[in-house]
PDB file of C-alpha atoms in Angstrom:
ATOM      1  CA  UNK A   1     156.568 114.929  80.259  1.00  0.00           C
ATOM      2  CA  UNK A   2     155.905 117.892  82.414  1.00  0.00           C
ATOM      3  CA  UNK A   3     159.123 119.826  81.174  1.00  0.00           C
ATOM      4  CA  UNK A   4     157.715 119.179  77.619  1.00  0.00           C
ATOM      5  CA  UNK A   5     154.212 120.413  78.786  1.00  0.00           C
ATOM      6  CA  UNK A   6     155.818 123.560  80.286  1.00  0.00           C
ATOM      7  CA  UNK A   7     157.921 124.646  77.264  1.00  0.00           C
ATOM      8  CA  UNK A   8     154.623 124.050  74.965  1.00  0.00           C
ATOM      9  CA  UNK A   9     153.597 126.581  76.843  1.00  0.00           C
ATOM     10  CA  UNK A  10     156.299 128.720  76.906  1.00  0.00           C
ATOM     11  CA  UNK A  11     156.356 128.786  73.536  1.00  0.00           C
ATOM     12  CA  UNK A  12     152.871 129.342  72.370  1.00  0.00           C
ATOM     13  CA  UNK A  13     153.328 132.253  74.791  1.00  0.00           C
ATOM     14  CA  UNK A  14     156.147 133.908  73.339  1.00  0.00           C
ATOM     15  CA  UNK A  15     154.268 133.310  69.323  1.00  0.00           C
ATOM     16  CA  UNK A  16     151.861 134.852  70.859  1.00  0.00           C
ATOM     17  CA  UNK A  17     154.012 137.862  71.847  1.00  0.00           C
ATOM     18  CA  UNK A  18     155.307 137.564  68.287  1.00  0.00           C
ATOM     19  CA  UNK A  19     151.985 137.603  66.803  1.00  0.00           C
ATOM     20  CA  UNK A  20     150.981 140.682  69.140  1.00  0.00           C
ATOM     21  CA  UNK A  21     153.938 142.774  67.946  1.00  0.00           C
ATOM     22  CA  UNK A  22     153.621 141.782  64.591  1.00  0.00           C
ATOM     23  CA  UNK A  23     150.222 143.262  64.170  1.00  0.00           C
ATOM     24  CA  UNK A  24     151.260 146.300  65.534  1.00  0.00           C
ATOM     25  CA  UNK A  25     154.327 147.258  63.551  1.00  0.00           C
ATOM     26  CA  UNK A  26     152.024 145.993  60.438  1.00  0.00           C
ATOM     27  CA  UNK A  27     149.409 148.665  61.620  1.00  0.00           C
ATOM     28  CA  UNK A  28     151.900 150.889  62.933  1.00  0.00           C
ATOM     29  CA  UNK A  29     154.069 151.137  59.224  1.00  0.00           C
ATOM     30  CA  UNK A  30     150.655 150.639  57.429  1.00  0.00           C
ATOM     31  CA  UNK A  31     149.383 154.034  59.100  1.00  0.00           C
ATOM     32  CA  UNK A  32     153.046 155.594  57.854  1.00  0.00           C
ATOM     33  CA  UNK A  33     152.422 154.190  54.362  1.00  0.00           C
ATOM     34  CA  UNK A  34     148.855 155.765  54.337  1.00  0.00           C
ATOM     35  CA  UNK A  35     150.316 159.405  55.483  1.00  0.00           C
ATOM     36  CA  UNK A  36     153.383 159.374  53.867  1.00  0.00           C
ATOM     37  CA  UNK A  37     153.395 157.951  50.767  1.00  0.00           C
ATOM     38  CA  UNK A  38     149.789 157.936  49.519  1.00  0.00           C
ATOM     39  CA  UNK A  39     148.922 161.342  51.097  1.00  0.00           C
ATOM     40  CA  UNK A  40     146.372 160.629  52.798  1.00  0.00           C
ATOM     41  CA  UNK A  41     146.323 163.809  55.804  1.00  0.00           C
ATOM     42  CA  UNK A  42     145.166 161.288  59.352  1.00  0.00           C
ATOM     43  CA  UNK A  43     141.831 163.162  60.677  1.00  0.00           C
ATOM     44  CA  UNK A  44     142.055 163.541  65.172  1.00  0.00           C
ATOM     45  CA  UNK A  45     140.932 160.039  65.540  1.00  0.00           C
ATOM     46  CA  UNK A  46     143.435 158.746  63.628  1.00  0.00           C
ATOM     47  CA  UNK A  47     146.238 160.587  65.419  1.00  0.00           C
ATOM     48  CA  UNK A  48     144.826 159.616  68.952  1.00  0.00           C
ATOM     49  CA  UNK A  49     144.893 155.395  67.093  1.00  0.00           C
ATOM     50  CA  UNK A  50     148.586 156.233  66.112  1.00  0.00           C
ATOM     51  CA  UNK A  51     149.395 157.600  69.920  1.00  0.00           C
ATOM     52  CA  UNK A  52     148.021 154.290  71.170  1.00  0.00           C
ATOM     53  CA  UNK A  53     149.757 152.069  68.713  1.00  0.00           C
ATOM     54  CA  UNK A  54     153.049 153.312  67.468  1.00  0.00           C
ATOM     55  CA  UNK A  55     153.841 152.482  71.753  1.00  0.00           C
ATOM     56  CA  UNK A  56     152.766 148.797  71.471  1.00  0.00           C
ATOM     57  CA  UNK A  57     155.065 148.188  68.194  1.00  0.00           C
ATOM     58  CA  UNK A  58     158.135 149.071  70.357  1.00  0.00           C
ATOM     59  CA  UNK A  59     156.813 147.379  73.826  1.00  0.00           C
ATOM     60  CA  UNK A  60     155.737 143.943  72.330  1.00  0.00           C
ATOM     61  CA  UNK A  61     158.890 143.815  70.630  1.00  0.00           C
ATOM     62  CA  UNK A  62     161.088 144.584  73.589  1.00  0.00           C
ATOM     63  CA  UNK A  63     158.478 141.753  75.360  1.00  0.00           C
ATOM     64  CA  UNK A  64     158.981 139.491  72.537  1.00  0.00           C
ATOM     65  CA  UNK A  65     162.732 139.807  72.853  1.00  0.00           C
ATOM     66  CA  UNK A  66     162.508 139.461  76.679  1.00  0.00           C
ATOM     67  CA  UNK A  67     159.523 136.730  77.011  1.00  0.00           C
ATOM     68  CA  UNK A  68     158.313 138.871  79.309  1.00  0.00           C
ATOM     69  CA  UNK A  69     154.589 137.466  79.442  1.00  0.00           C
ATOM     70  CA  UNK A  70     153.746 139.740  81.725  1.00  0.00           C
ATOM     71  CA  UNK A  71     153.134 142.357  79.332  1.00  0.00           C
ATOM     72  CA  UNK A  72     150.221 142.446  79.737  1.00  0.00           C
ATOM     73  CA  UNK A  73     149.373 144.747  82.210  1.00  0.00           C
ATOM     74  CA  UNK A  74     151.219 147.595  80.575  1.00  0.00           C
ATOM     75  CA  UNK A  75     150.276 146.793  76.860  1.00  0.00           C
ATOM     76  CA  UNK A  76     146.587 146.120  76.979  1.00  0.00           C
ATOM     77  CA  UNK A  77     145.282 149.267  78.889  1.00  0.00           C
ATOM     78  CA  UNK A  78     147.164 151.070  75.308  1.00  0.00           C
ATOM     79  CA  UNK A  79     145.619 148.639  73.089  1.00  0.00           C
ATOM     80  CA  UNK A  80     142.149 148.751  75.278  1.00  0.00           C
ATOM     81  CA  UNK A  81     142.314 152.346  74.537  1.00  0.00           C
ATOM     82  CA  UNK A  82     143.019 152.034  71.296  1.00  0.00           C
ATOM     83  CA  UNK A  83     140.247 150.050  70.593  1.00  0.00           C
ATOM     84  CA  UNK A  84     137.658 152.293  72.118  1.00  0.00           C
ATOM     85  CA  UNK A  85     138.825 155.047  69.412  1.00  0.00           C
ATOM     86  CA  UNK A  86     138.961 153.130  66.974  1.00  0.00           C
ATOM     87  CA  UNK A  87     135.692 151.707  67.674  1.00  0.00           C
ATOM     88  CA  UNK A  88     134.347 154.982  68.148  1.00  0.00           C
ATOM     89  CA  UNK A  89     136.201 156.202  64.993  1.00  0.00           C
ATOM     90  CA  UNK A  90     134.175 153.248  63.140  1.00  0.00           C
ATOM     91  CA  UNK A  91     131.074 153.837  63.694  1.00  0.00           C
ATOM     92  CA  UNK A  92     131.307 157.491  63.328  1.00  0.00           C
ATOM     93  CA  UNK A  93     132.408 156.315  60.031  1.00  0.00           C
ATOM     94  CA  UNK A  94     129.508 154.138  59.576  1.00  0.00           C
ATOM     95  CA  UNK A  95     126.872 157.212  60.407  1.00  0.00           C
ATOM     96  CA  UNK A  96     125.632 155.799  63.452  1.00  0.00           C
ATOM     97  CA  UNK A  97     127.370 158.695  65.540  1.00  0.00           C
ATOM     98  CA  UNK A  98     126.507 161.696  64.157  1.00  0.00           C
ATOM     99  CA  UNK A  99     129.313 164.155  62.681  1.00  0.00           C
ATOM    100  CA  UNK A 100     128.247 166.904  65.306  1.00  0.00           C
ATOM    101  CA  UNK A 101     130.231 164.970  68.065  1.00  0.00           C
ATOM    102  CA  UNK A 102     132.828 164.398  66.433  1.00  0.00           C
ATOM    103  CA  UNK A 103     136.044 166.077  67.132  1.00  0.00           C
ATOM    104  CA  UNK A 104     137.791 166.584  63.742  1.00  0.00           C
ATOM    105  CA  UNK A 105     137.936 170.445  63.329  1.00  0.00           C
ATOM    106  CA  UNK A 106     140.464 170.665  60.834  1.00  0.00           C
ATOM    107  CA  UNK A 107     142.021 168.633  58.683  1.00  0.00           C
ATOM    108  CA  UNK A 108     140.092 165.524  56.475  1.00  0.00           C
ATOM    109  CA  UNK A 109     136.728 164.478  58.125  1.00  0.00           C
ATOM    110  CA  UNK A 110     136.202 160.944  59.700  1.00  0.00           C
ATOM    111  CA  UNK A 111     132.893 160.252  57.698  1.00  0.00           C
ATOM    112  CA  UNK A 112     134.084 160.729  53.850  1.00  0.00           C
ATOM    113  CA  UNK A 113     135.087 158.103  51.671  1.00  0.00           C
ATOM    114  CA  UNK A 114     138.245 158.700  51.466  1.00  0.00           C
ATOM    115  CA  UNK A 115     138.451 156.915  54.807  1.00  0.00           C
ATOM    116  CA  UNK A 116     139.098 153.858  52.666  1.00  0.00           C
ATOM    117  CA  UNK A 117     141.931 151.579  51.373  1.00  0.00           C
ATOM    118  CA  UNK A 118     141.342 150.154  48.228  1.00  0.00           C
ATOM    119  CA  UNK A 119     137.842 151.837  47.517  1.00  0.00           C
ATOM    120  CA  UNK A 120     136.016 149.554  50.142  1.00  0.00           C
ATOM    121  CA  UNK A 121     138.112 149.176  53.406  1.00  0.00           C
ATOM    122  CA  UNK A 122     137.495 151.707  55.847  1.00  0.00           C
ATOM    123  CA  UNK A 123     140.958 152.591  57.422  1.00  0.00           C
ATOM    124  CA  UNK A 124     138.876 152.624  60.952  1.00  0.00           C
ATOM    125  CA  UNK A 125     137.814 149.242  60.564  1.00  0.00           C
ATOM    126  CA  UNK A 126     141.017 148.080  60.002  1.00  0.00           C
ATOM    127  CA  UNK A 127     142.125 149.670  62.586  1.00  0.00           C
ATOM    128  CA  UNK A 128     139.737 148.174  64.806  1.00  0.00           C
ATOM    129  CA  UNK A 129     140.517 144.907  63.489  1.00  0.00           C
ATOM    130  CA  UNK A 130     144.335 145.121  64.699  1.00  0.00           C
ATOM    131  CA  UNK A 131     143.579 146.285  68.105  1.00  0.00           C
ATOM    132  CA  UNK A 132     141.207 143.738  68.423  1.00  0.00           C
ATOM    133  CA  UNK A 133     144.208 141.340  66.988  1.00  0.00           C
ATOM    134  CA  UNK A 134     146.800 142.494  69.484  1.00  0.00           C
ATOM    135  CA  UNK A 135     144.194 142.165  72.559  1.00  0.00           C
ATOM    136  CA  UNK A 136     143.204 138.490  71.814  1.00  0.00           C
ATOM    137  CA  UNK A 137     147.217 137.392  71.424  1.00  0.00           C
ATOM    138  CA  UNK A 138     147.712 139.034  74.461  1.00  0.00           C
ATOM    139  CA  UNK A 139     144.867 137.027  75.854  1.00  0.00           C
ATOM    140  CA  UNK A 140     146.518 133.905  74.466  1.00  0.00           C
ATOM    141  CA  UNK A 141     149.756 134.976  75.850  1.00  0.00           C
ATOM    142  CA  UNK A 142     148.048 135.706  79.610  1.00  0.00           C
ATOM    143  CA  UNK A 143     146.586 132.063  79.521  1.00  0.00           C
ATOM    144  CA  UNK A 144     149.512 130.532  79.110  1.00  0.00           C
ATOM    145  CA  UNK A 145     151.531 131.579  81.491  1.00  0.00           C
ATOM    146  CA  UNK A 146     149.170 130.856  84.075  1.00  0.00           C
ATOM    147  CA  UNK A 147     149.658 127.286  82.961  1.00  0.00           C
TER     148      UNK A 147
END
């Protein structure tokens, strides 16, 4: 029963690990696709959200591949990071920074429209989202290995 118990575990671990990396190659080829193929030039903020996420695709996978569940303590100060940008990067977005302190010289500016996906979806937000995403599976993954 105990052996059972323990590879329960073990395995909602590691789908969390899957989960984790999964998020972040989605983000990581979805920021590709945005830049690539529709054209869409990435502002500062976005480049600083790539530097912290492009990493994590490639680490959670290794970790995934590994079950190392101790990932944690080198993949969530990058997506911790990450997520303060993006936050940041939001509500800059959102107006309730104002566009003085923000760092985008050159290049598109963080509060247009065309900050969107689909007419609606702020590419921040989403952005936010998957950070947030990648933190609470590694969470999940921290938990259960303490079990």
């Amino acid at each position: 029963m105990i052996i059972r118990e323990r590879r329960a575990t073990a395995l909602a671990a590691w789908l969390a690990l899957i989960g984790a990396w999964l998020v972040a190659l989605t983000a990581s080829l979805g920021a590709i696709f945005i830049g690539e193929v529709m054209g869409q030039a990435p502002c500062v903020l976005c480049w600083f959200q790539r530097a912290f996420m492009f990493p994590l695709a490639i680490i959670l996978a290794i970790a995934a591949f590994r079950s190392d569940r101790s990932v944690i303590v080198y993949a969530a100060p990058l997506a911790a990071i990450g997520w303060v940008v993006a936050l940041y990067h939001l509500l800059l977005y959102l107006g309730v920074v104002s566009e003085g302190l923000q760092p985008c010289g050159t290049g598109p500016s963080c509060a247009e429209g065309a900050m969107t996906l689909y007419g609606s979806l702020p590419i921040p937000l989403l952005s936010l989202c998957a950070f947030t995403a990648i933190i609470l599976f590694l969470i999940f993954c921290y938990r259960n290995s303490k079990s």
